[in-house]
Coordinates of C-alpha atoms in Angstrom, one line a residue:
M120 CA -87.4 -51.4 -36.2
S121 CA -89.3 -52.1 -39.7
V122 CA -91.6 -54.7 -40.8
H123 CA -89.8 -55.2 -44.4
D124 CA -86.4 -54.2 -46.1
P125 CA -85.0 -50.6 -46.4
D126 CA -85.3 -50.7 -50.3
D127 CA -82.4 -49.1 -52.0
S128 CA -83.9 -48.6 -55.1
G129 CA -83.7 -45.0 -54.6
E130 CA -80.1 -44.8 -54.5
A131 CA -78.8 -45.3 -58.1
G132 CA -79.8 -41.7 -58.7
N133 CA -77.7 -40.3 -55.6
L134 CA -74.5 -42.2 -57.3
P135 CA -73.2 -40.3 -60.0
G136 CA -71.4 -42.4 -62.6
P137 CA -67.9 -41.9 -62.5
V138 CA -65.4 -39.4 -65.1
A139 CA -62.1 -40.6 -66.1
G140 CA -59.3 -39.5 -63.7
P141 CA -56.2 -40.2 -61.7
R142 CA -55.4 -43.6 -60.9
L143 CA -55.2 -44.6 -57.4
G144 CA -52.2 -42.7 -55.1
S145 CA -51.1 -42.8 -51.9
G146 CA -53.9 -40.6 -50.2
R147 CA -54.6 -39.1 -46.7
M148 CA -54.2 -41.1 -43.5
E149 CA -56.3 -41.2 -41.1
T150 CA -56.1 -43.8 -38.1
P151 CA -58.4 -46.5 -37.4
P152 CA -61.3 -46.1 -35.5
D153 CA -60.5 -47.4 -31.7
S154 CA -63.8 -47.8 -30.1
G155 CA -66.9 -50.1 -30.4
A156 CA -70.4 -50.1 -32.1
A157 CA -71.4 -47.2 -31.0
K158 CA -69.0 -45.4 -33.0
F159 CA -71.2 -47.3 -35.8
S160 CA -74.0 -46.7 -35.1
G161 CA -76.9 -45.1 -36.5
S162 CA -78.0 -43.3 -32.7
G163 CA -75.2 -40.4 -31.8
P164 CA -72.8 -42.1 -33.3
T165 CA -68.8 -39.9 -33.4
P166 CA -67.8 -40.1 -36.2
P167 CA -64.1 -41.5 -36.8
P168 CA -60.8 -39.5 -38.5
G169 CA -62.1 -38.3 -41.6
F170 CA -65.6 -38.1 -41.5
G171 CA -65.8 -34.6 -39.4
G172 CA -66.2 -34.1 -35.8
P173 CA -62.8 -33.2 -33.5
A174 CA -59.1 -35.3 -34.1
R175 CA -59.2 -37.2 -31.4
P176 CA -54.5 -37.3 -30.2
G177 CA -52.6 -38.8 -32.4
T178 CA -54.6 -38.9 -35.2
V179 CA -54.0 -38.2 -38.8
E180 CA -56.8 -36.8 -40.2
A181 CA -57.3 -34.7 -43.2
G182 CA -60.8 -33.0 -43.5
A183 CA -63.2 -34.7 -46.0
G184 CA -63.8 -31.0 -48.0
S185 CA -59.6 -29.6 -47.7
A186 CA -57.6 -29.9 -50.8
G187 CA -54.0 -31.0 -48.4
G188 CA -53.9 -32.9 -44.9
R189 CA -51.7 -33.7 -42.5
A190 CA -50.1 -36.8 -41.6
G191 CA -48.4 -36.1 -37.8
G192 CA -46.0 -33.5 -37.1
G193 CA -46.9 -31.7 -40.7
A194 CA -45.8 -33.6 -43.7
S195 CA -48.5 -33.3 -46.5
G196 CA -50.5 -36.4 -46.7
Q197 CA -51.8 -35.9 -49.9
G198 CA -51.3 -38.4 -52.5
R199 CA -51.1 -37.9 -56.3
G200 CA -54.5 -39.5 -57.3
G201 CA -56.7 -37.1 -54.0
V202 CA -57.7 -40.8 -53.1
E203 CA -58.2 -40.9 -49.1
V204 CA -58.5 -44.1 -46.3
R205 CA -61.8 -42.0 -45.9
H206 CA -62.5 -43.0 -49.5
L207 CA -61.5 -46.9 -48.8
R208 CA -63.2 -47.5 -45.7
C209 CA -66.9 -46.2 -47.5
F210 CA -66.8 -48.0 -50.4
L211 CA -65.8 -51.4 -48.4
A212 CA -68.6 -50.6 -46.4
V213 CA -70.8 -50.4 -49.3
A214 CA -69.1 -54.1 -50.2
E215 CA -69.9 -55.6 -47.0
E216 CA -72.9 -54.0 -46.8
G217 CA -74.5 -54.1 -50.3
S218 CA -76.3 -51.1 -49.7
V219 CA -75.4 -47.6 -49.6
T220 CA -78.2 -46.9 -46.6
A221 CA -77.0 -49.6 -45.0
A222 CA -73.7 -48.6 -44.9
A223 CA -74.5 -45.2 -43.8
A224 CA -75.3 -46.3 -39.8
P225 CA -72.1 -48.3 -39.1
L226 CA -69.6 -45.3 -40.9
G227 CA -71.7 -43.0 -38.9
L228 CA -73.3 -40.8 -42.0
G229 CA -75.9 -39.7 -44.0
Q230 CA -76.2 -41.9 -47.0
P231 CA -76.3 -38.7 -49.2
A232 CA -72.2 -38.7 -47.7
V233 CA -71.8 -42.2 -48.5
S234 CA -73.3 -41.5 -52.3
R235 CA -70.9 -38.7 -52.4
T236 CA -67.7 -40.1 -51.3
L237 CA -68.4 -43.3 -53.6
A238 CA -69.0 -41.4 -56.1
A239 CA -65.6 -39.6 -55.8
L240 CA -64.3 -42.3 -55.1
E241 CA -64.4 -43.2 -59.0
R242 CA -64.1 -40.4 -60.6
E243 CA -60.2 -40.9 -59.3
L244 CA -60.0 -44.1 -59.7
G245 CA -61.6 -43.5 -63.8
V246 CA -63.4 -46.8 -63.4
R247 CA -67.6 -47.9 -62.1
L248 CA -67.1 -49.9 -58.9
V249 CA -70.6 -50.2 -57.9
D250 CA -73.2 -51.5 -60.7
R251 CA -76.6 -49.2 -60.4
S252 CA -78.3 -50.7 -63.0
T253 CA -80.0 -53.2 -61.0
H254 CA -82.4 -52.9 -57.9
H255 CA -79.8 -54.1 -55.2
L256 CA -75.9 -52.6 -55.2
A257 CA -73.7 -54.7 -56.6
L258 CA -70.4 -54.4 -57.4
T259 CA -68.7 -54.8 -60.9
A260 CA -65.9 -56.6 -61.8
E261 CA -63.6 -53.6 -60.9
G262 CA -65.4 -53.4 -58.0
A263 CA -64.8 -56.8 -57.2
A264 CA -61.1 -56.3 -58.0
F265 CA -60.7 -53.3 -56.0
R266 CA -62.7 -54.7 -53.0
V267 CA -59.7 -57.0 -52.5
R268 CA -56.7 -54.5 -53.1
A269 CA -58.0 -51.7 -51.1
R270 CA -58.8 -53.8 -48.0
A271 CA -55.2 -55.0 -48.4
A272 CA -54.1 -51.2 -48.4
L273 CA -55.9 -50.4 -45.3
T274 CA -54.9 -53.2 -43.7
A275 CA -51.2 -52.8 -44.5
F276 CA -52.4 -49.0 -43.5
E277 CA -53.3 -49.8 -40.4
E278 CA -49.4 -51.4 -39.1
A279 CA -48.0 -48.9 -40.7
V280 CA -49.6 -45.8 -38.5
S281 CA -49.4 -48.7 -35.5
P282 CA -47.0 -47.9 -32.7
V283 CA -44.1 -50.3 -32.9
G284 CA -43.6 -53.0 -30.3
G285 CA -47.4 -54.3 -28.6
R286 CA -50.3 -52.9 -30.0
T287 CA -53.1 -53.5 -29.3
L288 CA -55.2 -56.8 -30.4
R289 CA -59.0 -55.5 -31.3
L290 CA -61.3 -58.8 -30.7
G291 CA -64.6 -57.7 -32.7
H292 CA -68.0 -59.1 -32.2
A293 CA -71.4 -58.6 -33.0
W294 CA -73.2 -60.2 -30.2
S295 CA -72.3 -62.8 -27.3
A296 CA -68.9 -62.6 -27.7
A297 CA -67.3 -66.3 -27.4
G298 CA -70.2 -67.1 -25.1
R299 CA -69.0 -68.8 -21.4
F300 CA -65.5 -68.3 -22.4
T301 CA -65.0 -65.2 -23.3
T302 CA -63.6 -63.7 -19.7
P303 CA -60.8 -67.2 -19.4
L304 CA -60.1 -66.0 -23.3
L305 CA -59.5 -62.4 -22.4
R306 CA -57.7 -63.2 -18.8
S307 CA -55.5 -65.8 -20.0
W308 CA -54.4 -63.7 -23.0
R309 CA -53.4 -61.3 -20.5
E310 CA -51.9 -63.8 -18.6
R311 CA -49.6 -64.6 -22.0
R312 CA -48.9 -61.8 -23.3
P313 CA -49.1 -58.6 -20.8
D314 CA -47.3 -56.4 -23.4
V315 CA -49.9 -56.5 -26.1
P316 CA -53.6 -55.4 -24.7
L317 CA -56.8 -56.8 -25.8
E318 CA -59.6 -55.0 -26.6
L319 CA -63.2 -56.6 -27.0
L320 CA -65.0 -54.3 -29.6
R321 CA -69.2 -55.1 -30.6
V322 CA -69.9 -54.2 -33.9
D323 CA -72.5 -53.9 -35.0
D324 CA -72.3 -55.8 -39.1
R325 CA -71.9 -58.5 -40.9
T326 CA -67.8 -59.1 -39.8
A327 CA -68.1 -57.1 -36.3
G328 CA -66.1 -54.4 -38.7
L329 CA -63.5 -57.1 -39.7
L330 CA -63.9 -56.5 -43.9
R331 CA -63.8 -52.8 -42.9
G332 CA -60.6 -52.6 -40.8
V333 CA -62.2 -51.9 -37.4
V334 CA -60.6 -55.2 -36.2
D335 CA -57.9 -58.0 -36.3
L336 CA -60.4 -61.3 -34.7
A337 CA -63.6 -61.2 -35.2
L338 CA -65.6 -63.6 -33.2
L339 CA -68.9 -64.7 -35.8
R340 CA -71.7 -67.2 -36.0
G341 CA -72.9 -69.2 -38.1
P342 CA -71.4 -69.8 -41.8
V343 CA -68.6 -66.7 -42.7
T344 CA -68.5 -66.9 -47.0
E345 CA -67.5 -63.1 -47.6
P346 CA -64.2 -63.2 -49.8
G347 CA -61.0 -62.8 -48.3
L348 CA -61.2 -64.2 -44.8
V349 CA -60.1 -66.9 -43.0
A350 CA -62.6 -68.9 -39.9
V351 CA -60.8 -71.1 -37.6
E352 CA -64.2 -72.7 -36.0
L353 CA -64.2 -72.7 -32.7
Y354 CA -67.1 -74.6 -31.1
A355 CA -70.9 -75.4 -31.8
E356 CA -73.3 -74.0 -29.6
P357 CA -76.8 -75.0 -29.2
R358 CA -80.0 -72.6 -30.5
V359 CA -83.2 -71.4 -28.2
A360 CA -85.8 -69.4 -28.6
A361 CA -85.9 -66.5 -27.6
V362 CA -90.4 -65.6 -25.8
P363 CA -91.8 -63.0 -24.3
A364 CA -91.0 -64.2 -20.0
D365 CA -94.7 -63.3 -19.3
G366 CA -96.2 -65.7 -22.3
V367 CA -97.1 -68.9 -22.4
W368 CA -94.1 -70.3 -24.1
A369 CA -91.3 -69.1 -21.8
R370 CA -93.1 -71.7 -18.6
R371 CA -92.0 -73.9 -21.3
A372 CA -89.4 -76.9 -20.4
R373 CA -88.6 -77.3 -24.2
I374 CA -89.9 -75.7 -27.6
A375 CA -90.2 -77.5 -31.3
L376 CA -89.7 -74.9 -34.0
G377 CA -92.7 -76.0 -36.5
E378 CA -94.2 -75.2 -32.8
L379 CA -92.9 -71.5 -33.0
A380 CA -94.1 -71.5 -37.1
G381 CA -97.3 -69.5 -36.3
G382 CA -95.6 -66.6 -34.9
T383 CA -93.7 -63.6 -36.1
L384 CA -89.7 -64.1 -36.3
A385 CA -87.6 -61.1 -35.9
I386 CA -84.1 -60.8 -37.5
N387 CA -81.8 -58.7 -37.2
T388 CA -80.9 -58.1 -40.9
V389 CA -77.7 -56.8 -40.3
S390 CA -75.8 -58.9 -37.9
G391 CA -78.6 -62.2 -36.9
S392 CA -77.7 -65.6 -37.8
T393 CA -81.5 -66.8 -38.2
T394 CA -83.7 -66.3 -41.2
P395 CA -87.0 -68.7 -42.2
E396 CA -85.1 -70.9 -43.8
L397 CA -83.9 -72.4 -40.8
W398 CA -87.6 -73.8 -41.0
P399 CA -88.7 -76.3 -43.6
A400 CA -90.3 -75.3 -46.9
G401 CA -93.4 -74.7 -45.7
A402 CA -93.3 -74.9 -42.1
R403 CA -92.1 -71.3 -41.8
P404 CA -92.7 -68.9 -39.8
V405 CA -95.7 -66.6 -41.0
S406 CA -94.5 -62.7 -41.0
T407 CA -91.2 -61.3 -40.0
L408 CA -89.6 -58.1 -38.3
T409 CA -86.9 -56.6 -39.0
V410 CA -84.4 -55.0 -36.5
G411 CA -81.2 -53.5 -37.5
N412 CA -79.1 -54.0 -33.6
T413 CA -79.6 -57.2 -30.4
D414 CA -81.4 -54.6 -28.8
D415 CA -84.0 -53.5 -30.6
W416 CA -84.0 -57.5 -30.9
L417 CA -85.1 -58.0 -27.3
A418 CA -86.9 -55.1 -27.0
A419 CA -89.3 -55.9 -29.7
I420 CA -89.6 -59.3 -28.0
A421 CA -89.8 -58.0 -24.8
A422 CA -92.8 -56.3 -26.2
G423 CA -94.4 -58.9 -27.5
L424 CA -94.5 -58.1 -31.1
A425 CA -91.9 -61.4 -31.8
F426 CA -90.2 -64.4 -31.0
G427 CA -86.3 -64.9 -31.7
V428 CA -84.4 -68.2 -32.4
T429 CA -80.5 -67.6 -31.1
A430 CA -77.5 -68.9 -29.7
R431 CA -77.4 -69.8 -26.1
A432 CA -75.1 -67.5 -25.4
T433 CA -77.6 -64.6 -25.8
A434 CA -79.2 -65.8 -23.0
A435 CA -76.1 -64.9 -20.5
M436 CA -74.3 -62.3 -22.5
H437 CA -77.3 -60.5 -23.1
A438 CA -80.2 -60.6 -20.2
H439 CA -83.3 -58.9 -20.6
P440 CA -85.8 -58.9 -18.1
G441 CA -89.0 -59.0 -20.5
V442 CA -87.9 -62.6 -22.7
A443 CA -86.8 -65.7 -21.7
F444 CA -84.6 -68.1 -23.3
V445 CA -85.8 -72.0 -24.4
P446 CA -84.1 -75.1 -25.1
L447 CA -85.1 -76.2 -29.3
S448 CA -85.5 -79.4 -29.2
D449 CA -84.7 -79.9 -33.3
A450 CA -82.5 -76.5 -34.3
P451 CA -79.4 -77.6 -35.7
A452 CA -75.9 -76.1 -33.1
L453 CA -74.7 -73.0 -34.5
S454 CA -71.0 -72.6 -35.3
V455 CA -68.8 -70.0 -33.5
S456 CA -65.8 -69.0 -35.5
L457 CA -62.7 -67.3 -34.8
V458 CA -62.2 -65.4 -38.3
R459 CA -59.2 -62.7 -39.7
R460 CA -58.4 -61.3 -43.0
A461 CA -56.5 -63.8 -45.5
G462 CA -52.5 -62.7 -45.8
R463 CA -50.0 -61.2 -43.8
E464 CA -50.8 -61.6 -40.1
R465 CA -49.6 -60.0 -37.4
E466 CA -47.8 -62.8 -34.8
A467 CA -50.3 -61.6 -31.8
V468 CA -53.1 -62.6 -34.3
R469 CA -51.8 -66.2 -34.6
E470 CA -50.8 -66.3 -30.8
F471 CA -54.4 -65.7 -30.2
V472 CA -56.0 -67.7 -32.6
A473 CA -54.0 -71.0 -31.1
L474 CA -55.4 -69.6 -27.4
A475 CA -58.7 -69.5 -28.5
R476 CA -58.7 -72.9 -29.4
E477 CA -56.6 -74.2 -26.1
V478 CA -59.5 -72.6 -24.2
T479 CA -62.5 -74.0 -26.0
A480 CA -61.3 -77.6 -26.2
V481 CA -63.7 -78.7 -24.2
A482 CA -66.2 -77.5 -26.1
R483 CA -65.7 -79.5 -28.3
R484 CA -64.9 -82.5 -27.1
E485 CA -68.4 -81.9 -24.9
G486 CA -69.2 -81.3 -28.6
A487 CA -71.3 -77.7 -28.0
G488 CA -70.5 -75.1 -26.7

């Protein structure tokens, strides 16, 4: 929890520039993480294969510092360019988060390890992927182009190492999933496609693990602007104020945004949907308190440090004894979308999108979730 945004100005010194090297080869390979947000949080995560830690059965993994690597039953997985899947995951996380510091937590790594991995990738490719001359990290033109290729390569790799047939369909969300439709959606899929297991994963980042290849689909709230993603809006749901349960606001039947402007707004900068821009200019909250996940957001509000604004589904999906959720009278509804990566997709993905629209059709008829 922080009262200011992380300062990334020190990262440039930790990221040496690239030197000429061979182009991208086949690389060593590892299976994608098969766990939820606990694997990618900053609090005691279990690192995914290729980032250290014991390998799980069925993984294809090579150590970060090894020259070789084993794929499956013993064939060498070392590519001619020395680029590994872990390099792609690291680069995509940095590209998505816009910061080495922010990318470290979901990867389960420290900042120095992320910096070294990114620099090693640049040396192998012989190009600069990240602009280190500005205060905030930004992709170069080469980095932006490589981001598209890296995402496609990671997706193709995961398809290649997945079991043939009904492999698990991974559905990501950062918080609240599909709200009141979550259980009907999961049950309907099991009835319709019992041959394809569905795994619901909470991943604390902007796209719930979708851009990093952790999941096949993601339930996201708010506008989806990241390149390479296709969003299907399922419904819109009302916003509510989250306030301390023992405070004066908790006794109100309804609150207007302007009434909250004198307080401190809790903002989840990693996966949240609310910013001060929800209020008109000149009538915004006097201060903000930043957190990195839903649990810390709830704790800050329960402690009376701030108030929050969220979707109505949060009240049911993330109930907290110290937090009351009160309807907002003048806040715009929040869109809930099912998002997938652009390009070739599994038949199961297309079927799930159609099912989700079917299950949530009642919300679209009501005009709100």
